CSV table of C-alpha atoms in Angstrom, one decimal:
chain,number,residue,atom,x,y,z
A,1,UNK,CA,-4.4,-21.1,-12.8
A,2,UNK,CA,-8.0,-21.8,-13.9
A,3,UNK,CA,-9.4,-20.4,-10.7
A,4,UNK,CA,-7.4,-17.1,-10.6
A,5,UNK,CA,-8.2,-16.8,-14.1
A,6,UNK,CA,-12.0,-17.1,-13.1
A,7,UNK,CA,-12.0,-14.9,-10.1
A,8,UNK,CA,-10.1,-12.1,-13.0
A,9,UNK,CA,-13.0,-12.3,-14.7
A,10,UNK,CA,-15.4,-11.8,-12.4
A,11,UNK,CA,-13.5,-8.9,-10.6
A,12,UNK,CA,-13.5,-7.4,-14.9
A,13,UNK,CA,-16.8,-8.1,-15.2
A,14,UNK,CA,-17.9,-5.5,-12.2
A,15,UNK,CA,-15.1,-3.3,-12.8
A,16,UNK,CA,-16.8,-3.1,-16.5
A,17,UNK,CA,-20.3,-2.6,-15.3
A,18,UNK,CA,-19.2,0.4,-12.9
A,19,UNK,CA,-17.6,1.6,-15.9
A,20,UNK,CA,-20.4,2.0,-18.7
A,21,UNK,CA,-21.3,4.8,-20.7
A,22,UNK,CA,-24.8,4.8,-22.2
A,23,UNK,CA,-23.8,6.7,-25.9
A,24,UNK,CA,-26.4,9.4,-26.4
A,25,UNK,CA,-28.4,9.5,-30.0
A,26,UNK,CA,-28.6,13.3,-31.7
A,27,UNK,CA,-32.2,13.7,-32.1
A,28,UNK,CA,-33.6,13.3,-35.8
A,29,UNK,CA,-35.3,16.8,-36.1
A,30,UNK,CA,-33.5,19.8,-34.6
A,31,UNK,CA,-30.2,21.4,-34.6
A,32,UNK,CA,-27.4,19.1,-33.6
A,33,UNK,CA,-26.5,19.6,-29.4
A,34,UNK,CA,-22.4,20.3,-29.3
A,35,UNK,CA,-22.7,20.1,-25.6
A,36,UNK,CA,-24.6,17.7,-24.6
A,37,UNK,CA,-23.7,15.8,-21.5
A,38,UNK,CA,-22.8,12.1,-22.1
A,39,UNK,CA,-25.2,9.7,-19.5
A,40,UNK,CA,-23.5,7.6,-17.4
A,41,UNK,CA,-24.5,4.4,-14.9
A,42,UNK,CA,-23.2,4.6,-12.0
A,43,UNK,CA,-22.8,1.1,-10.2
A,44,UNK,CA,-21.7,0.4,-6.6
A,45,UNK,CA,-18.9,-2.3,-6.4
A,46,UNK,CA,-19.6,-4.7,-3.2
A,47,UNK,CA,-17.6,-6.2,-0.9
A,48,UNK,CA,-17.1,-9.4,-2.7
A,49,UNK,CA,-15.3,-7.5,-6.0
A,50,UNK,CA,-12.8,-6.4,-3.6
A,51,UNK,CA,-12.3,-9.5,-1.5
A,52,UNK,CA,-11.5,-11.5,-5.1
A,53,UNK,CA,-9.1,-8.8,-5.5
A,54,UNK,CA,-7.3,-8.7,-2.2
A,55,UNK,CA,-6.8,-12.8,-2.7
A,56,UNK,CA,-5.3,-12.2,-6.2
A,57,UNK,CA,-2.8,-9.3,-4.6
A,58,UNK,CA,-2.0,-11.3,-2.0
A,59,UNK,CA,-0.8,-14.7,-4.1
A,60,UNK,CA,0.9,-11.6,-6.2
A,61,UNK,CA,3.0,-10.3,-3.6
A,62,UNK,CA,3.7,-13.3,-1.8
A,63,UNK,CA,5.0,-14.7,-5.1
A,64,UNK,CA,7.4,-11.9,-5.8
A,65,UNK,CA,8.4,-9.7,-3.0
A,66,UNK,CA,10.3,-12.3,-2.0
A,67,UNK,CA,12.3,-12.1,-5.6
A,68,UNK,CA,12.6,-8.4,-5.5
A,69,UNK,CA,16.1,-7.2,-7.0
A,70,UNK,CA,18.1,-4.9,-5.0
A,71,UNK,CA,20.2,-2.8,-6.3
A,72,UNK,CA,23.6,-2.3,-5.4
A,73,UNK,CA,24.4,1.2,-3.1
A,74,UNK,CA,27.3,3.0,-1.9
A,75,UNK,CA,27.7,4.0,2.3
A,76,UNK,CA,29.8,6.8,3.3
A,77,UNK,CA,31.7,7.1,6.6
A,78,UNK,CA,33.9,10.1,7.9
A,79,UNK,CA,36.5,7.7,7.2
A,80,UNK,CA,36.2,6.7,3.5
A,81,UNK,CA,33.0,4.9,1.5
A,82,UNK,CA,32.4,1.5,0.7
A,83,UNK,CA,30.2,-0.1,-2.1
A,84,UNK,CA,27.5,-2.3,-1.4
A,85,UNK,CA,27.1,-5.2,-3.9
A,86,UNK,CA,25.1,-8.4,-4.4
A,87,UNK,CA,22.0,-7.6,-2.0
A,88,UNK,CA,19.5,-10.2,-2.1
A,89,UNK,CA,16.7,-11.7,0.1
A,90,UNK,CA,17.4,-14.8,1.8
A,91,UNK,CA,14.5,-15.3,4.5
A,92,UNK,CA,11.4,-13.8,3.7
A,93,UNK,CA,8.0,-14.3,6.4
A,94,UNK,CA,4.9,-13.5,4.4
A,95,UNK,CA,3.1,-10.5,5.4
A,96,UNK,CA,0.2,-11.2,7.9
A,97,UNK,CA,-2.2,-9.6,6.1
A,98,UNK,CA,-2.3,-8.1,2.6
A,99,UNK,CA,-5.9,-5.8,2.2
A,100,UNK,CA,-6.5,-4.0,-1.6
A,101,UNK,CA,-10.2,-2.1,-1.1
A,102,UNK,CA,-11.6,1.1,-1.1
A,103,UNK,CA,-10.5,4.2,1.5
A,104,UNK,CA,-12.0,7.5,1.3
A,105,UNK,CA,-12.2,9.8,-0.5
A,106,UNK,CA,-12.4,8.2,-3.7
A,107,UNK,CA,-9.3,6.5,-3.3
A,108,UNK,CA,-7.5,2.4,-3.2
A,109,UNK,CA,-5.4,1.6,-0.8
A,110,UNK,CA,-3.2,-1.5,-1.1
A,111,UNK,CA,-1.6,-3.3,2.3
A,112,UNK,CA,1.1,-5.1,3.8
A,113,UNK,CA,1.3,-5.6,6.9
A,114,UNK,CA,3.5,-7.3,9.5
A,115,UNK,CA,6.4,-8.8,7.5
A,116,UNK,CA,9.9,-9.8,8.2
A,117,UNK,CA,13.2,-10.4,6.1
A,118,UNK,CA,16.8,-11.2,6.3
A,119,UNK,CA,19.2,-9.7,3.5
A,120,UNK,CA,22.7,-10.4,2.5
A,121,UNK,CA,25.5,-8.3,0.6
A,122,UNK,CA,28.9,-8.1,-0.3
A,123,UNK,CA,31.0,-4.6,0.8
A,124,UNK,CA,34.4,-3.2,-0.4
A,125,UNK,CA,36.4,-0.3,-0.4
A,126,UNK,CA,38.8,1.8,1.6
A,127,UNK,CA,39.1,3.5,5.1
A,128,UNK,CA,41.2,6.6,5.6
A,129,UNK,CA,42.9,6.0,9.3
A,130,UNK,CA,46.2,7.7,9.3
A,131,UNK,CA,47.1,5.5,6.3
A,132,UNK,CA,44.1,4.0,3.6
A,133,UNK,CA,43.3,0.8,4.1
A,134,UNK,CA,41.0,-1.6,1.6
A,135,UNK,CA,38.6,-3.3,3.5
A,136,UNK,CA,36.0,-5.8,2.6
A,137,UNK,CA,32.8,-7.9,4.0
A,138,UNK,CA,29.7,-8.7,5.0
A,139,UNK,CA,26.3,-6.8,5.5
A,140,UNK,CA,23.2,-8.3,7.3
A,141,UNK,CA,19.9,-5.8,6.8
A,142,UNK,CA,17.3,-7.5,9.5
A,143,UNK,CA,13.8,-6.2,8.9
A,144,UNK,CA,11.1,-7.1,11.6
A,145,UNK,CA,7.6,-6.0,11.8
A,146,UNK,CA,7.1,-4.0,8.7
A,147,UNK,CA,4.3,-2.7,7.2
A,148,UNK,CA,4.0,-1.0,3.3
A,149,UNK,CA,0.8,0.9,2.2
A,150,UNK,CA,0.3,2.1,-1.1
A,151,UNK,CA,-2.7,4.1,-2.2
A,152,UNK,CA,-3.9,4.8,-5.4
A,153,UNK,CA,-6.7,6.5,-7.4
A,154,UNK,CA,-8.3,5.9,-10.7
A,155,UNK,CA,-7.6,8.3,-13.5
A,156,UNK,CA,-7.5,8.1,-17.1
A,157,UNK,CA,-5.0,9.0,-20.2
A,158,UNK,CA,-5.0,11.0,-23.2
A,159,UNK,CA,-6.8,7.9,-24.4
A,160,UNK,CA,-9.3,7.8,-22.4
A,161,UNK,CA,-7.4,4.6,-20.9
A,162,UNK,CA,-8.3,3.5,-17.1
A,163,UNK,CA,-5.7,3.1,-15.0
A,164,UNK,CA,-4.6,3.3,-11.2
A,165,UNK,CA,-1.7,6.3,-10.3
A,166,UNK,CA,0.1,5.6,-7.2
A,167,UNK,CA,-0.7,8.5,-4.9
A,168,UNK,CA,1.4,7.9,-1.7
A,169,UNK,CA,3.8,5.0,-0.4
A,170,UNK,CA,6.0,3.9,2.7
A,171,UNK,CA,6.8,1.6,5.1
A,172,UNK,CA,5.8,1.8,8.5
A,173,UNK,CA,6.3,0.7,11.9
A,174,UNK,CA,8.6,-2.1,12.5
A,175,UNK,CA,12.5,-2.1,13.0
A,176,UNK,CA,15.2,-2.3,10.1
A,177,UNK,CA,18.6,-2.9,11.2
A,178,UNK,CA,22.1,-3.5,9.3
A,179,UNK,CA,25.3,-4.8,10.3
A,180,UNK,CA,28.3,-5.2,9.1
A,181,UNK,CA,30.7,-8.5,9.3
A,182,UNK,CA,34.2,-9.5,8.1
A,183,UNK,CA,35.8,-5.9,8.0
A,184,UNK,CA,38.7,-7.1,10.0
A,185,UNK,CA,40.0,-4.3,12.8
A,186,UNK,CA,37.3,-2.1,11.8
A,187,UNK,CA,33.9,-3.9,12.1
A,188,UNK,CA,33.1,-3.2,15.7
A,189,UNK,CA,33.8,0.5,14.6
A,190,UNK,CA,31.9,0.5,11.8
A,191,UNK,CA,28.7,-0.9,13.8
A,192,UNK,CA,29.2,1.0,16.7
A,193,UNK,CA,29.7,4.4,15.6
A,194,UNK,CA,27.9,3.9,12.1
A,195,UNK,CA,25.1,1.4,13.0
A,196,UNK,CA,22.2,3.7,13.4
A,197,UNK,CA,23.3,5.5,9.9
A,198,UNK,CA,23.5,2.3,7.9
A,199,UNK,CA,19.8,1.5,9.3
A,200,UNK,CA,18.5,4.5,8.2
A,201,UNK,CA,19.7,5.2,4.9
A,202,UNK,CA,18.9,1.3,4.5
A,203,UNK,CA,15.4,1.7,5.2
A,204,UNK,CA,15.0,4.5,2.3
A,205,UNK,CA,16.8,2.8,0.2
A,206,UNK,CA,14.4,-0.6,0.6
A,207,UNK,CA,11.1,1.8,0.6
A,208,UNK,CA,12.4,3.2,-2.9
A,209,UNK,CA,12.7,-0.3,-3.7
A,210,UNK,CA,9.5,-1.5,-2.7
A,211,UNK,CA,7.6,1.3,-3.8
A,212,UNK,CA,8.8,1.0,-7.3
A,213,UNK,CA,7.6,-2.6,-7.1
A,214,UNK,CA,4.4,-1.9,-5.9
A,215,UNK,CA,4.0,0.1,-8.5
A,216,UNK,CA,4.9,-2.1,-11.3
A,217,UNK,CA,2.9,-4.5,-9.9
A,218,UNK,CA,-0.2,-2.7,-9.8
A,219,UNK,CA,0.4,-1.4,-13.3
A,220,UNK,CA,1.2,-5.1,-15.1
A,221,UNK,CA,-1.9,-6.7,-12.9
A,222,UNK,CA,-4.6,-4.4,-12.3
A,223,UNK,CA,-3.9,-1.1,-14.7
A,224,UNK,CA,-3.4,-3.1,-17.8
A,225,UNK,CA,-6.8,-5.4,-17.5
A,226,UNK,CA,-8.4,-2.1,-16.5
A,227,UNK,CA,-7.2,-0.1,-20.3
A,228,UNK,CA,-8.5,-3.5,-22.2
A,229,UNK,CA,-12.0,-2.8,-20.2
A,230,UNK,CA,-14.7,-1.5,-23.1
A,231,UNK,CA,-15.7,2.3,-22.1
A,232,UNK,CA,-19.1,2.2,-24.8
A,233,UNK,CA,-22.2,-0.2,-24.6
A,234,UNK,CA,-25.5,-0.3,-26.1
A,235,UNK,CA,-28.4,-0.3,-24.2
A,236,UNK,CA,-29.1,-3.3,-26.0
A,237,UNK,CA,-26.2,-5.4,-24.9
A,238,UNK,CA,-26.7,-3.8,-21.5
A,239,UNK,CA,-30.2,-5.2,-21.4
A,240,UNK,CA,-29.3,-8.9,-22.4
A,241,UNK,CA,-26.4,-9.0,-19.6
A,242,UNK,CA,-28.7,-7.6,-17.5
A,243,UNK,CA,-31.3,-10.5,-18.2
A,244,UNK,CA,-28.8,-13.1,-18.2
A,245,UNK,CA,-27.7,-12.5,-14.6
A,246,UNK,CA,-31.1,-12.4,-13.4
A,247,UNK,CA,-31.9,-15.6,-15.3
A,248,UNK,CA,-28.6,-17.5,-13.4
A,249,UNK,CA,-29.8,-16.0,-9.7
A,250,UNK,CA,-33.6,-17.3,-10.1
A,251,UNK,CA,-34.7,-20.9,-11.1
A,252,UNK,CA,-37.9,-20.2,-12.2
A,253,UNK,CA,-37.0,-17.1,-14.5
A,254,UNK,CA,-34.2,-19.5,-15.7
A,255,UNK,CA,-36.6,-22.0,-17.5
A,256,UNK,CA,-38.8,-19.1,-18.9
A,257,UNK,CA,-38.7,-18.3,-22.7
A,258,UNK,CA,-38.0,-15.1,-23.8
């Protein structure tokens, strides 16, 4: 826990840096400027920020997608509807690769890529054939090969507040499919003539889902160190940070009295 605290600090302390506004003084004699541009310092993030940052999204997301609640849905057939209770994860494979850098223009992408999962629910409900019957069972939701990419840019409130708005996300590639078990008389019926349905609307329903968790993950993890980042510094304090980093990178300056 130390660690990841450590590497949050570090990935603050450069996000803070490209962040700084030098406050500009009125001038003592003169009429007072009403317009006068604020000056800014602009800083270059390297690669290193985002690498720290890609390594904290990636114990993130492999710590909760996997405990993602579903919510319950309803599928309709020509026949009658059935609802769709009790979804949860049970197998989960952990993305191959989960990126969180820079894409252009002026934009953050973060990735998922190449993920599997098995999901489980209860159905119930009634079928109209000649006569209604109540039916009842099983649905399997096999996801193979699946990808999510969320990008994001950086934009601020009405208080001035950092923070990162979700821009676009999906899943892509890979193969979702869903079955159905238990349903007496009517499951190979159901799969059959319903099968490719079931996937679809499946897959929609798991990218709203996901979506919606990438965001709040982002927001609780990355947007809410970003509004607690200062926006104001002194040249002053700028100076000292400035000296103190260059005293830790070069032995000799570090035994020098200032």
């Amino acid at each position: 826990m130390e660690e990841k605290d450590l590497e949050w600090n570090r990935i603050i302390e450069g996000v803070w840096l490209a962040s700084l506004t030098v406050s500009q003084l009125p001038p003592v004699n003169g009429p007072p400027q009403t317009m006068a541009p604020t000056p800014a310092i602009r800083i270059r993030l390297n690669r290193g920020l985002f690498d720290q940052a890609s390594s904290i999204a990636s114990g993130l997301v492999e710590y909760q997608i996997s405990r993602i609640s579903l919510p319950s849905t309803q599928q309709c057939f020509t026949e009658g509807c059935v609802q769709i209770q009790n979804l949860r994860i049970t197998n989960f494979r952990q993305p191959q690769g989960i990126y969180f850098g820079p894409i252009p223009p002026n934009q953050l992408v973060l990735r998922l890529t190449n993920f599997d999962f098995f999901i489980t629910g209860n159905l119930g409900g009634s079928i109209q054939v000649i006569i209604q019957f109540p039916v009842g069972g099983t649905i399997y939701v096999t996801g193979r090969g699946l990808s999510v990419t969320t990008t994001f840019d950086l934009q601020k409130s009405v208080d001035d507040e950092p923070y990162l708005r979700m821009l676009t996300c999906g899943i892509e590639g890979g193969t979702i499919e869903a079955r159905v078990a238990g349903m007496g008389i009517f499951t190979d019926t159901v799969n059959n003539k319903y099968g490719n349905m079931m996937s679809m609307q499946t897959r929609r329903n798991l990218q709203t889902t996901m979506c919606r968790h990438m965001q709040s993950l982002v927001d609780q993890h990355f947007s809410d160190r970003l509004r607690k980042l200062p926006r104001t510094v002194s040249v002053k304090d700028l100076t000292t940070l400035v000296i103190s980093g260059t005293r830790e990178e070069d032995p000799q300056v570090a035994g020098t009295n200032y």
